Short mmCIF file of C-alpha atoms and ligand atoms in Angstrom, two decimals:
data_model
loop_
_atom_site.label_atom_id
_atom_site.label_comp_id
_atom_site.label_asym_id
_atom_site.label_seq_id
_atom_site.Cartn_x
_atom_site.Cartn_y
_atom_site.Cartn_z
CA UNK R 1 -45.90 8.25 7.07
CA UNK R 2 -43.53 11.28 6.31
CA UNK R 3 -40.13 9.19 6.62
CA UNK R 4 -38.70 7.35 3.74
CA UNK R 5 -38.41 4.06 3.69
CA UNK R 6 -34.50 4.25 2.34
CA UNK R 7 -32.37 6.43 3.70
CA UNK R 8 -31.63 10.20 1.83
CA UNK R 9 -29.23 12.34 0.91
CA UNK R 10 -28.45 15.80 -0.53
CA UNK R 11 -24.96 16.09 -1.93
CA UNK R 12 -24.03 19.54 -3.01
CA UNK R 13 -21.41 20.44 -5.78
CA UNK R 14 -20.48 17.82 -8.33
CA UNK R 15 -16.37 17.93 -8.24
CA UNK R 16 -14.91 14.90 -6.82
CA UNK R 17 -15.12 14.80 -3.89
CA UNK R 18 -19.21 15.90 -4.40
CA UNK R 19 -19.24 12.99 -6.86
CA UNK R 20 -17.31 10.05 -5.04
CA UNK R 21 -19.36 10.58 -1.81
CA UNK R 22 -22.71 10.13 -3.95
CA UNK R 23 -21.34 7.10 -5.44
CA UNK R 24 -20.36 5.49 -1.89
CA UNK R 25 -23.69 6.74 -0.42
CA UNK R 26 -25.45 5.44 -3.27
CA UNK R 27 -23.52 2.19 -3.10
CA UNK R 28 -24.80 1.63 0.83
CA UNK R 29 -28.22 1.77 -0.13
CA UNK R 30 -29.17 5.81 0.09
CA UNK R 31 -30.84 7.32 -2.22
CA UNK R 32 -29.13 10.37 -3.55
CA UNK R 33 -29.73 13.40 -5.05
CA UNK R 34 -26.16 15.56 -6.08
CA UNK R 35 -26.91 19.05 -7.24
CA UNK R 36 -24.39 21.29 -8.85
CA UNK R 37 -24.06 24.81 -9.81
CA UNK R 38 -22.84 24.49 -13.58
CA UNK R 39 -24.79 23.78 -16.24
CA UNK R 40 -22.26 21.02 -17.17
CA UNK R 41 -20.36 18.58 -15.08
CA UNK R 42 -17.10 18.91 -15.63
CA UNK R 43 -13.27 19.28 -13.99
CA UNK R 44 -10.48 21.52 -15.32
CA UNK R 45 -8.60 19.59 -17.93
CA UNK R 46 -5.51 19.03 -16.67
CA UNK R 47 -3.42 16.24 -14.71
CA UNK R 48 -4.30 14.54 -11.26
CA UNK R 49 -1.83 12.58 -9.41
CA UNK R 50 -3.30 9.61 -7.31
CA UNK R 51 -1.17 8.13 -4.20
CA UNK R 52 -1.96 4.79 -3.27
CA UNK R 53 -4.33 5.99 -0.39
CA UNK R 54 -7.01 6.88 -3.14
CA UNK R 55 -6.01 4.65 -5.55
CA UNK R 56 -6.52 1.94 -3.03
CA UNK R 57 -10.33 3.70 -2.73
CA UNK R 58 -11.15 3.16 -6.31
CA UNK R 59 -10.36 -0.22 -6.62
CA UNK R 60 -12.66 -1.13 -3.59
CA UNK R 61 -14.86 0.81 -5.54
CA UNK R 62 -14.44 -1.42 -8.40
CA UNK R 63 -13.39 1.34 -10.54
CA UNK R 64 -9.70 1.05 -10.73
CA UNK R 65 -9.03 -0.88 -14.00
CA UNK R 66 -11.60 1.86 -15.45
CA UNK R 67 -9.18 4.69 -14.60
CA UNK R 68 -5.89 2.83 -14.79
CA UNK R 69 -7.01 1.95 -18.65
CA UNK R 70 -6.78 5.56 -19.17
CA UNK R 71 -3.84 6.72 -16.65
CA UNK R 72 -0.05 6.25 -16.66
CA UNK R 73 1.25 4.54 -13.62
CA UNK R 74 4.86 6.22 -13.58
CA UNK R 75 7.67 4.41 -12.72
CA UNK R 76 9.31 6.77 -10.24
CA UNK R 77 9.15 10.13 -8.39
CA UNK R 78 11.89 12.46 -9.48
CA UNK R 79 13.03 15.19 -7.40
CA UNK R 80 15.87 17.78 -9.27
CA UNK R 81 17.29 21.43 -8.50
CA UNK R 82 15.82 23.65 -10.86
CA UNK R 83 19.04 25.77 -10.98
CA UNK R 84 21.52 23.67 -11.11
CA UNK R 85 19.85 20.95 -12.84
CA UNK R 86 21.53 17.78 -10.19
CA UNK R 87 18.80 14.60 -9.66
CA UNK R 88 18.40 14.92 -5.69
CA UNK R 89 15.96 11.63 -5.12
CA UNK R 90 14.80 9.15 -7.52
CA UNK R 91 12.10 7.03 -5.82
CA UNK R 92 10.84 4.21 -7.29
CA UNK R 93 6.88 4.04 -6.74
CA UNK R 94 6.53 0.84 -8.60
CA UNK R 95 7.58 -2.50 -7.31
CA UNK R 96 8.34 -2.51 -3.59
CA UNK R 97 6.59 1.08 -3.00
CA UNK R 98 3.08 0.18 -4.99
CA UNK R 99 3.48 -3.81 -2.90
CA UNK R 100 3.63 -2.19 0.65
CA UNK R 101 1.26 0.38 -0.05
CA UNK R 102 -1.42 -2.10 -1.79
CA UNK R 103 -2.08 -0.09 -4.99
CA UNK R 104 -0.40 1.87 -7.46
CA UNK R 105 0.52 5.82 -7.85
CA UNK R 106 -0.87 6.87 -10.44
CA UNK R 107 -1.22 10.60 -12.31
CA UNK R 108 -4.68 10.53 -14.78
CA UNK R 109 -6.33 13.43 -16.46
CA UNK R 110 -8.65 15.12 -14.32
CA UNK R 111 -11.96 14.72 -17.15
CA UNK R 112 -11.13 11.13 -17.17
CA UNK R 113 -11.31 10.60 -13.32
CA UNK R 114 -14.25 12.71 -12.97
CA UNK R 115 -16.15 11.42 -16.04
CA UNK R 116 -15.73 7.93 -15.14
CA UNK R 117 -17.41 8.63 -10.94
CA UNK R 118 -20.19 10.75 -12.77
CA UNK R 119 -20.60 7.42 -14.86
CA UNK R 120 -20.64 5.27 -11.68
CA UNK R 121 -22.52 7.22 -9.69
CA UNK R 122 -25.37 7.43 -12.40
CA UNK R 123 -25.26 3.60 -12.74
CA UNK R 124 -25.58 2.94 -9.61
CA UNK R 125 -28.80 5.31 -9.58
CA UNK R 126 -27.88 8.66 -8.22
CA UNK R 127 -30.05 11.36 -9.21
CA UNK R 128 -27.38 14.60 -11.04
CA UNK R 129 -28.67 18.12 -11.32
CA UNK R 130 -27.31 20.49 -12.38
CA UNK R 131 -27.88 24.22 -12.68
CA UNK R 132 -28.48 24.04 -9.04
CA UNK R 133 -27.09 26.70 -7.02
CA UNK R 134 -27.20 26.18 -3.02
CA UNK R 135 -27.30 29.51 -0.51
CA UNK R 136 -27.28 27.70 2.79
CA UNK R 137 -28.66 24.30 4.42
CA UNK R 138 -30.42 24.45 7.11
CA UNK R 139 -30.88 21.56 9.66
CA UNK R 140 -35.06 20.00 10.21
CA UNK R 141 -37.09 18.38 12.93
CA UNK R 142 -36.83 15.40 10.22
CA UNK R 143 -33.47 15.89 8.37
CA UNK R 144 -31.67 18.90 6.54
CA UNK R 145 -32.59 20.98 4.16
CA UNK R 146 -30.36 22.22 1.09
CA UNK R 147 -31.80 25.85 0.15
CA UNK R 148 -30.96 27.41 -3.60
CA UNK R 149 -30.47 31.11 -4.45
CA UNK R 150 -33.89 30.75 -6.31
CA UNK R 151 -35.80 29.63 -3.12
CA UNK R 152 -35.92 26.01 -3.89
CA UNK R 153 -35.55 23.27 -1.32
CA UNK R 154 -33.87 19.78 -1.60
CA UNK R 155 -34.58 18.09 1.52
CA UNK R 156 -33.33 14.91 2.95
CA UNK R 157 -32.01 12.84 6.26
CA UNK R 158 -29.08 14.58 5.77
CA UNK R 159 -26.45 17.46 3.61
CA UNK R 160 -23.43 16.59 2.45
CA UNK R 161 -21.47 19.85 1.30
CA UNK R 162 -19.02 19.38 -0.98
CA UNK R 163 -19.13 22.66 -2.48
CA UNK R 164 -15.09 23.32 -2.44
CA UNK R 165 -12.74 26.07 -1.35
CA UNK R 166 -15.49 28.98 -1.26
CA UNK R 167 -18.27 26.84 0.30
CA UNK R 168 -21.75 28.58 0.84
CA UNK R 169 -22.08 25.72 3.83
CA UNK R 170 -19.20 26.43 5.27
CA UNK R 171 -19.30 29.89 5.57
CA UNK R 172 -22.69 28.80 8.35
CA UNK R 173 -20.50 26.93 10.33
CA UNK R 174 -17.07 29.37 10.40
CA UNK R 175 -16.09 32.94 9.63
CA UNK R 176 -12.73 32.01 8.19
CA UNK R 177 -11.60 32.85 4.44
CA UNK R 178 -9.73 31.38 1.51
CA UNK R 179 -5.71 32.46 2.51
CA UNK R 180 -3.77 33.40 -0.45
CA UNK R 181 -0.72 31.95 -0.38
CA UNK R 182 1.05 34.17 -2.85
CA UNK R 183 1.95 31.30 -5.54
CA UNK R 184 0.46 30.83 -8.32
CA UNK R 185 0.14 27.78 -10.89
CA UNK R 186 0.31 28.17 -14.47
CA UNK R 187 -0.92 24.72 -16.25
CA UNK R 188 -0.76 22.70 -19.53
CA UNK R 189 -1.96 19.36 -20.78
CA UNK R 190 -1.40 19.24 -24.44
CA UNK R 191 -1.45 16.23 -26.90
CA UNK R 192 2.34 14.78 -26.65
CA UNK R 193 2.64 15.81 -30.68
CA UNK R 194 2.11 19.40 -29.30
CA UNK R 195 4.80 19.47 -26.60
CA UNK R 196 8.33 21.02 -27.85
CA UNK R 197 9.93 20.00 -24.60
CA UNK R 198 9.21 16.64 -23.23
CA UNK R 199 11.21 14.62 -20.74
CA UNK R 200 11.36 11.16 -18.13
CA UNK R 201 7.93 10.15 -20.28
CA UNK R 202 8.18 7.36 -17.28
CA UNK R 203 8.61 9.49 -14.45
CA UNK R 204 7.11 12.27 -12.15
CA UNK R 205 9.50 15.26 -12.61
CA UNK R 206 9.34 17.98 -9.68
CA UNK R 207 12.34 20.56 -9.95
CA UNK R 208 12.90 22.92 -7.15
CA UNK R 209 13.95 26.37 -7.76
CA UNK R 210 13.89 29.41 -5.61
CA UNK R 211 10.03 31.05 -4.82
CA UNK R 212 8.86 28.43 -7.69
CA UNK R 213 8.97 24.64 -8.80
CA UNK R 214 7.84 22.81 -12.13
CA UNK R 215 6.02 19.40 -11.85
CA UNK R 216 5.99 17.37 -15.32
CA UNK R 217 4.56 14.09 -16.11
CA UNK R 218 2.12 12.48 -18.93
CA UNK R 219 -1.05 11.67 -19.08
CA UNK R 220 -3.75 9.38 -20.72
CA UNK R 221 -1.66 6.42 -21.24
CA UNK R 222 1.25 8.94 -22.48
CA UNK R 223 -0.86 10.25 -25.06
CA UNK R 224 -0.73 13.73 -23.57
CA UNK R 225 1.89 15.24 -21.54
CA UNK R 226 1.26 17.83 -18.01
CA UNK R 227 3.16 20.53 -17.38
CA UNK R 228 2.56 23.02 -13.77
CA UNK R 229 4.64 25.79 -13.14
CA UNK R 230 4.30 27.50 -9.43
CA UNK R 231 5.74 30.70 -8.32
CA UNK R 232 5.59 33.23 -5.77
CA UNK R 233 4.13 36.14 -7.09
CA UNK R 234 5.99 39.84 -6.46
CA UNK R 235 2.96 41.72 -7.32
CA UNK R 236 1.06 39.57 -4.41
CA UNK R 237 4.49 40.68 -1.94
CA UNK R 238 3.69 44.31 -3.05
CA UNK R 239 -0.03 43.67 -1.68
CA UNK R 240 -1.67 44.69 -5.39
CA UNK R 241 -4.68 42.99 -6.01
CA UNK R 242 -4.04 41.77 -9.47
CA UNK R 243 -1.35 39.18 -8.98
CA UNK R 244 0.26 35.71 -10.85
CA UNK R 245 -0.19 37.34 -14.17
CA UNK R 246 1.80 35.61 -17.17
CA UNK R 247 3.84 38.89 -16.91
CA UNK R 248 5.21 37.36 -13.65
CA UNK R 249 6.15 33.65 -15.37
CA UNK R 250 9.08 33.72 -16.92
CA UNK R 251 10.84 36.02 -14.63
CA UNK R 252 9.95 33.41 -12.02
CA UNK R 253 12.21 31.17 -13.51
CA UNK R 254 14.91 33.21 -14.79
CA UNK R 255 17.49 31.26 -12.71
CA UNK R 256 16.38 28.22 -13.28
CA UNK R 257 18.13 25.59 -16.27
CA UNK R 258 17.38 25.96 -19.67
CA UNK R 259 15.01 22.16 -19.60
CA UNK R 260 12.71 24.31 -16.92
CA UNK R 261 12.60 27.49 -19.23
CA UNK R 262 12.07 25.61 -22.20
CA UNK R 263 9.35 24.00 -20.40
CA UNK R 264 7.01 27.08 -19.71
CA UNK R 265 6.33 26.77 -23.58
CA UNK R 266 4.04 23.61 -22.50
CA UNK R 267 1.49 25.67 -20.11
CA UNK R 268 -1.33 27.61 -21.43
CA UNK R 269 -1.15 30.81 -21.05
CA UNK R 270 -5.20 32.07 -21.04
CA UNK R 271 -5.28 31.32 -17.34
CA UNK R 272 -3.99 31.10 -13.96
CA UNK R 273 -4.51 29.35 -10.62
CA UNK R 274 -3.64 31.62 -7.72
CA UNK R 275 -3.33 29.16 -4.85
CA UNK R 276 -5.71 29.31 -1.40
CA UNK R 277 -5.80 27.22 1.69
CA UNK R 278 -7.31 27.62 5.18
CA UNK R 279 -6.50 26.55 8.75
CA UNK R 280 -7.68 23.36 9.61
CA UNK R 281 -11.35 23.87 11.74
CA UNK R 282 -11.77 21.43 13.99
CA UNK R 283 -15.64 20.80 13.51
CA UNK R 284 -17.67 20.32 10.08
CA UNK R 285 -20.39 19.31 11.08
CA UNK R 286 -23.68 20.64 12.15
CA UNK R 287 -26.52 18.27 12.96
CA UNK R 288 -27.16 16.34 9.66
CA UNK R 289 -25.08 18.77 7.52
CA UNK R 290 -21.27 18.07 6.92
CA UNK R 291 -19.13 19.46 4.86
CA UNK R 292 -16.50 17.00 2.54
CA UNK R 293 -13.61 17.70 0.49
CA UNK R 294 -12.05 21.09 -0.29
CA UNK R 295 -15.27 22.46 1.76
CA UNK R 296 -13.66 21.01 4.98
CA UNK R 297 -10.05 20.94 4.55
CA UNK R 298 -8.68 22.74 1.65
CA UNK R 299 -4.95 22.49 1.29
CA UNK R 300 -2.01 23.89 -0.72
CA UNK R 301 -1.28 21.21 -3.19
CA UNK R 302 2.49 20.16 -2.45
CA UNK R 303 1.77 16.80 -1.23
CA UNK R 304 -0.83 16.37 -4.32
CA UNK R 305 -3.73 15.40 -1.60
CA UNK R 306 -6.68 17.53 -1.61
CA UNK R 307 -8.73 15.24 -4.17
CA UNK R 308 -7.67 11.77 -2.59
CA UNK R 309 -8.26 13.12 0.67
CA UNK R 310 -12.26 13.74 -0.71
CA UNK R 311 -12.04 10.07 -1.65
CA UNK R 312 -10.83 9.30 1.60
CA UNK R 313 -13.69 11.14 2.79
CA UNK R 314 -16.32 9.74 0.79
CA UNK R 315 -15.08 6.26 1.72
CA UNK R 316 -15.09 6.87 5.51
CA UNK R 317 -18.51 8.72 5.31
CA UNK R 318 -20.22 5.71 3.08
CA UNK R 319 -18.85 3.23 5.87
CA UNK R 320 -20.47 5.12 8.83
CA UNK R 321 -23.79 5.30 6.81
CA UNK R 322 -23.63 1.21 6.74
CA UNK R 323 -22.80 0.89 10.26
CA UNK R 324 -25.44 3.05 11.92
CA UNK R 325 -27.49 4.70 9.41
CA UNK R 326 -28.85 1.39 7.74
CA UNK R 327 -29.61 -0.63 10.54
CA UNK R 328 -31.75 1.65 11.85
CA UNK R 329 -35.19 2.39 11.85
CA UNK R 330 -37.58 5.08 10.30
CA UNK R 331 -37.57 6.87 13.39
CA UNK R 332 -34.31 6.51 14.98
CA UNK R 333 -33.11 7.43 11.10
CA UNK R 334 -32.26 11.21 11.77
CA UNK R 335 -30.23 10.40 14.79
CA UNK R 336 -28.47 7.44 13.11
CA UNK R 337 -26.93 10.17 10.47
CA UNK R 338 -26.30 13.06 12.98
CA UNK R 339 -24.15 10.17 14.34
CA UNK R 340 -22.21 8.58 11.57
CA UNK R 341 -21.93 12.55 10.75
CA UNK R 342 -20.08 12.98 13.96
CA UNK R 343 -17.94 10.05 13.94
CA UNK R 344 -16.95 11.05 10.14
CA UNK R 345 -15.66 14.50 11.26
CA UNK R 346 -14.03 12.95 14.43
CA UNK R 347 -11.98 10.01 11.84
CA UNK R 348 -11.21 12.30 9.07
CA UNK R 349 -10.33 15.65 11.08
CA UNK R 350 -6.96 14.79 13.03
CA UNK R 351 -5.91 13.57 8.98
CA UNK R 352 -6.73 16.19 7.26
CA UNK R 353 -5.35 18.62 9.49
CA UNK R 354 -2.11 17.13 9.61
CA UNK R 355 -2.15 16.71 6.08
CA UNK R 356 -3.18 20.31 5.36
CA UNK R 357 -0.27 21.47 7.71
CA UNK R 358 2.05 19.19 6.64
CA UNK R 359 1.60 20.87 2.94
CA UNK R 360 1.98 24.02 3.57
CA UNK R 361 5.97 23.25 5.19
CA UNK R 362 6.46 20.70 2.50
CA UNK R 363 6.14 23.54 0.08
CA UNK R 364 8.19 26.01 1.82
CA UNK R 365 11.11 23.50 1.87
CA UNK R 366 10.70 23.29 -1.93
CA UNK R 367 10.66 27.08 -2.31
CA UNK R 368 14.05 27.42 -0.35
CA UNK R 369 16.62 30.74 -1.98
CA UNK R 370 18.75 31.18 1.08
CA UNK R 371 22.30 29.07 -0.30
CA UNK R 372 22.33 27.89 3.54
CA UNK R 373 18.59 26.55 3.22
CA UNK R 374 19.29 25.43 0.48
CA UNK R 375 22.04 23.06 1.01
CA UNK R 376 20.66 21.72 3.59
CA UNK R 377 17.48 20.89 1.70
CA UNK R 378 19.23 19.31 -1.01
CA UNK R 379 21.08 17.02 1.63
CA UNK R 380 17.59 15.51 3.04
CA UNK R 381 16.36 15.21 -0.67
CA UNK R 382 19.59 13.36 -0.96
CA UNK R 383 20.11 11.56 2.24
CA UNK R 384 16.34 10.67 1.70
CA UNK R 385 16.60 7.58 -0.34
CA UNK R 386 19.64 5.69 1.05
CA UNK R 387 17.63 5.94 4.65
CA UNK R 388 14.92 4.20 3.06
CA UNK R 389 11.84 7.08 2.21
CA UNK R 390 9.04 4.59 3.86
CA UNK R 391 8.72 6.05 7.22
CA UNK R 392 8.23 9.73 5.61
CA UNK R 393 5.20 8.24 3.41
CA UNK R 394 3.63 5.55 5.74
CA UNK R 395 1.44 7.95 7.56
CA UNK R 396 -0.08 9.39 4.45
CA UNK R 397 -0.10 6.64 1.83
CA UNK R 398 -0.26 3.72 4.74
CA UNK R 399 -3.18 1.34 5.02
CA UNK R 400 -4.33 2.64 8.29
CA UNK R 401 -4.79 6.57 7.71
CA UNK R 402 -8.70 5.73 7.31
CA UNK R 403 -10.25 3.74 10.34
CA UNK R 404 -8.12 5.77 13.07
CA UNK R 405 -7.49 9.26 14.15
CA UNK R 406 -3.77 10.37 12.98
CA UNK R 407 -1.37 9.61 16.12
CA UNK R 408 -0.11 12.52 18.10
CA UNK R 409 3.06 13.81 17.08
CA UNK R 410 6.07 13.23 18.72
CA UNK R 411 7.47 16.74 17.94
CA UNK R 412 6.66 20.13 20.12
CA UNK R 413 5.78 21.25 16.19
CA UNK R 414 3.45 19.18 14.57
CA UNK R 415 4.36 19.66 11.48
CA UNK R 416 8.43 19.30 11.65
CA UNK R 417 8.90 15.81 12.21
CA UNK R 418 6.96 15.34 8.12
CA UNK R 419 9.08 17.78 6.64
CA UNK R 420 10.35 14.82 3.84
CA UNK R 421 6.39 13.56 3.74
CA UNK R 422 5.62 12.79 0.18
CA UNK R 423 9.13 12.28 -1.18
P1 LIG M 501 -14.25 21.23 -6.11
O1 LIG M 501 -13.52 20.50 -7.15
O2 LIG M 501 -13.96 22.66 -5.90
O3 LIG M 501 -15.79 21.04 -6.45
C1 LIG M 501 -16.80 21.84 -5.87
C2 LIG M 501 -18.02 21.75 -6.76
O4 LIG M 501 -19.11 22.37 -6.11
C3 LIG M 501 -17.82 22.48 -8.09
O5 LIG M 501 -18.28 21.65 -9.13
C4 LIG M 501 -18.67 23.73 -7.95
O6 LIG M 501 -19.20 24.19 -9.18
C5 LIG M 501 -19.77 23.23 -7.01
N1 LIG M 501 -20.37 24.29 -6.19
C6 LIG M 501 -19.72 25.26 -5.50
N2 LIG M 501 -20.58 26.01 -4.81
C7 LIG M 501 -21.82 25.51 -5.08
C8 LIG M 501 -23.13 25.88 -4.67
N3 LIG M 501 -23.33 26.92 -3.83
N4 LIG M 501 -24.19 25.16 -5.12
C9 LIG M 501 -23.99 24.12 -5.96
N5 LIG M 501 -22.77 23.73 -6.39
C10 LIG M 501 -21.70 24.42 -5.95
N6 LIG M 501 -5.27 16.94 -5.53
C11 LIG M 501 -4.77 15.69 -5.64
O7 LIG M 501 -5.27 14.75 -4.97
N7 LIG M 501 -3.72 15.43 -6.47
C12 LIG M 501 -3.13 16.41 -7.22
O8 LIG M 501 -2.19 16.15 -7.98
C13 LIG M 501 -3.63 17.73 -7.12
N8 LIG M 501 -3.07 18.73 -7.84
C14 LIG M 501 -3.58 19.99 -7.74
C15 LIG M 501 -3.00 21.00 -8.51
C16 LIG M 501 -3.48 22.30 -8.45
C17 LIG M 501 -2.82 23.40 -9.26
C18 LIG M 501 -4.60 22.58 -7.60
C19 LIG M 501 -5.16 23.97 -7.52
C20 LIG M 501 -5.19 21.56 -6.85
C21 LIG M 501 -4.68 20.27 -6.90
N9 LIG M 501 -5.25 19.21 -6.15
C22 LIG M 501 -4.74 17.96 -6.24
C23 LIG M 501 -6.39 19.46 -5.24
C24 LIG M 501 -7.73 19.00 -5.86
O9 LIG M 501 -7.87 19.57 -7.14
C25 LIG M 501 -8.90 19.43 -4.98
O10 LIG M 501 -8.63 19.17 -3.63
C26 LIG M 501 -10.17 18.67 -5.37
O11 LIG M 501 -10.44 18.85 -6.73
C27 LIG M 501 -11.33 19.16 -4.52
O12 LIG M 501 -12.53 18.55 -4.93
P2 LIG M 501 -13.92 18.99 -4.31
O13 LIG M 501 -14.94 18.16 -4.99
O14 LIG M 501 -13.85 18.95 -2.82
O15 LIG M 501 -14.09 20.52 -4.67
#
């Protein structure tokens, strides 16, 4: 008499990943209860780049008109030398690119994204609370438990913990830490009457300079215009503990052409984002507790993948829940999840491994000072195009990166062979 008729869950942390895997449980028929530290849900106000592998997501979801009728769909991905100022690739991600990858890229203000899956997954019946902080989950005879700091307890069938880079849940399952990478990003997204230095309104602008790059594009149907400056920070090389100051910025870019300096004027200056990672870990789940999203796999964000990789997730996870958690019955219901939980780690982990690895080089080969490196980079960028970029985006924008573990590499280093992944 203690089982629920419908199946259960506990998500934990509202971002999006939190949010999208809610929705898609929600959507299969669970009944779900998201809790979330601030008193507010909310993202960071700043620009989001969407490859076709999430946007693909959201309009199975039925929610990609929504966010496209508040996006900008650029027209191509521009790639220049921040120093010398010379185009190196130009790729098209309209036409041909969105056709063979079955959906548009897109770039959309974060508060739009995340506004419109809060929106969703209240429609569709999930239960938000907020002002919910989680210490630890803890599997049961019946389910899993989600504990708070204040000694409350959601329980459920199962825990989904999508509590981002400095997860409580996590830190149960592994001893590893945030790694600073030693770059920092500096952000703006001001109204376009605001911004002194605009360019390519039509186009995803990444220069590459030496320790640091600038990524510019608009946002909200070009009403607003996004602006990210990342740098290697000296004080962070000197091993002090206060590092990526503003003091740091424009010295950064002292090499770099005037468009790039002129562009710093765009960011906001009140804050920084010193940029983290960690090694991929091989197992996220424990019983009927996972972990989803930055929790499981956080990445540097070169390849702009950590959030559509949490859609990815949430899509995967809300498919497994359909094909073994809803057929079966009261009894064999705990079982059923710790199942579809294991299968969901065992799909998604080979991905986001190679995905988080493959971000990490992909930035270093942006970061290049060395003349030699340098050149050399600048001939891929270059070479890039005329061989046709498909085969370095197919594995990560490609229909199949969801169903199927990633395929072995055919390199002894795993992450070589990707080194142009993204362009
Ligand atoms: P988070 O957004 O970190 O959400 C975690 C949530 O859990 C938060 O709301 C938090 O308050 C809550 N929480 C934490 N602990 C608890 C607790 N104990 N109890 C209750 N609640 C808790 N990705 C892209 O796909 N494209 C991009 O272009 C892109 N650009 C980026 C640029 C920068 C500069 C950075 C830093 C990241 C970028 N990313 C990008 C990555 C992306 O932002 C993240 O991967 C994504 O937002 C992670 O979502 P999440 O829901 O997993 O985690």
């Amino acid at each position: 008499p203690t089982q629920p008729t419908a199946p259960t869950a506990v998500v934990i942390g509202g971002g999006i990943g939190g949010v999208a895997a809610a929705l898609r449980l929600r959507q299969q028929g669970t009944k779900v209860t998201l809790v979330e530290q601030a008193p507010e849900f909310g993202e960071v106000g700043a620009g989001l780049q969407l490859a076709p592998n999430a946007t693909r997501l959201l309009a199975e979801w039925g929610l990609l008109d929504r966010v496209l009728s508040v996006a900008v769909a650029p027209k191509n991905l521009v790639f220049r030398d921040a120093v010398t100022g010379r185009e190196l690739l130009r790729k098209d991600v309209q036409g041909e690119f969105a056709e063979r990858y079955g959906a548009p890229y897109i770039v959309a203000h974060r508060a739009d994204l995340h506004t419109i899956l809060v929106d969703a997954a209240r429609g569709a019946g999930v239960e938000l609370v907020n002002g919910v902080t989680v210490a630890r989950a803890e599997n049961l005879p019946t389910g899993a438990r989600a504990v708070t700091t204040d000694g409350r307890a959601f329980d459920a069938d199962a825990v989904i913990a999508a509590d981002g880079l400095r997860s409580a849940v996590r830190a149960q399952m592994s001893d590893d830490e945030p790694i600073p990478s030693g770059y920092v990003a500096f952000r703006g997204a001001l109204p376009i009457s605001d911004v002194k230095h605009a360019s390519d309104m039509e186009d995803v602008v990444v220069w590459l300079g030496p320790r640091c790059h600038l990524v510019q594009y608009p946002l909200r149907r070009g009403e607003m215009f996004n602006t990210v400056a990342v740098f290697q920070s000296p004080a962070f090389l000197r091993g002090e503990e206060v590092w990526g100051t503003e003091d740091e910025l424009e010295e950064a870019y002292k090499d770099c052409v005037p468009e790039v300096r002129k562009a710093l004027e765009n960011l906001w200056r009140v804050r920084s984002w010193p940029m983290f990672d960690r090694l991929p870990l091989a197992n996220w789940v424990d019983g009927n507790v996972a972990l989803l999203g930055d929790a499981a796999h956080p990445m540097l964000q070169y390849l702009a993948q950590g959030a559509c990789q949490a859609l990815e997730d949430a899509h995967v996870l809300g498919g497994l829940v359909r094909e073994h958690v809803l057929p079966a019955d009261d009894g064999e219901r705990r079982e059923a999840w710790a199942l579809a939980l294991r299968e969901y780690n065992e799909i998604r982990e080979p991905r986001t491994s190679r995905v988080q690895t493959t971000a990490r080089v992909w930035g270093e080969s942006w970061h290049m000072d060395e003349p030699v490196a340098v050149l050399i980079r600048n001939m891929l960028f270059e070479a890039a195009d005329a061989r046709g970029a498909f085969p370095y985006t197919d594995w990560l924008y490609g229909q199949d990166g969801l169903n199927h573990p990633a395929q072995p590499v055919a390199t002894s280093h795993p992450t070589h062979g990707h080194l142009l992944a993204g362009v």
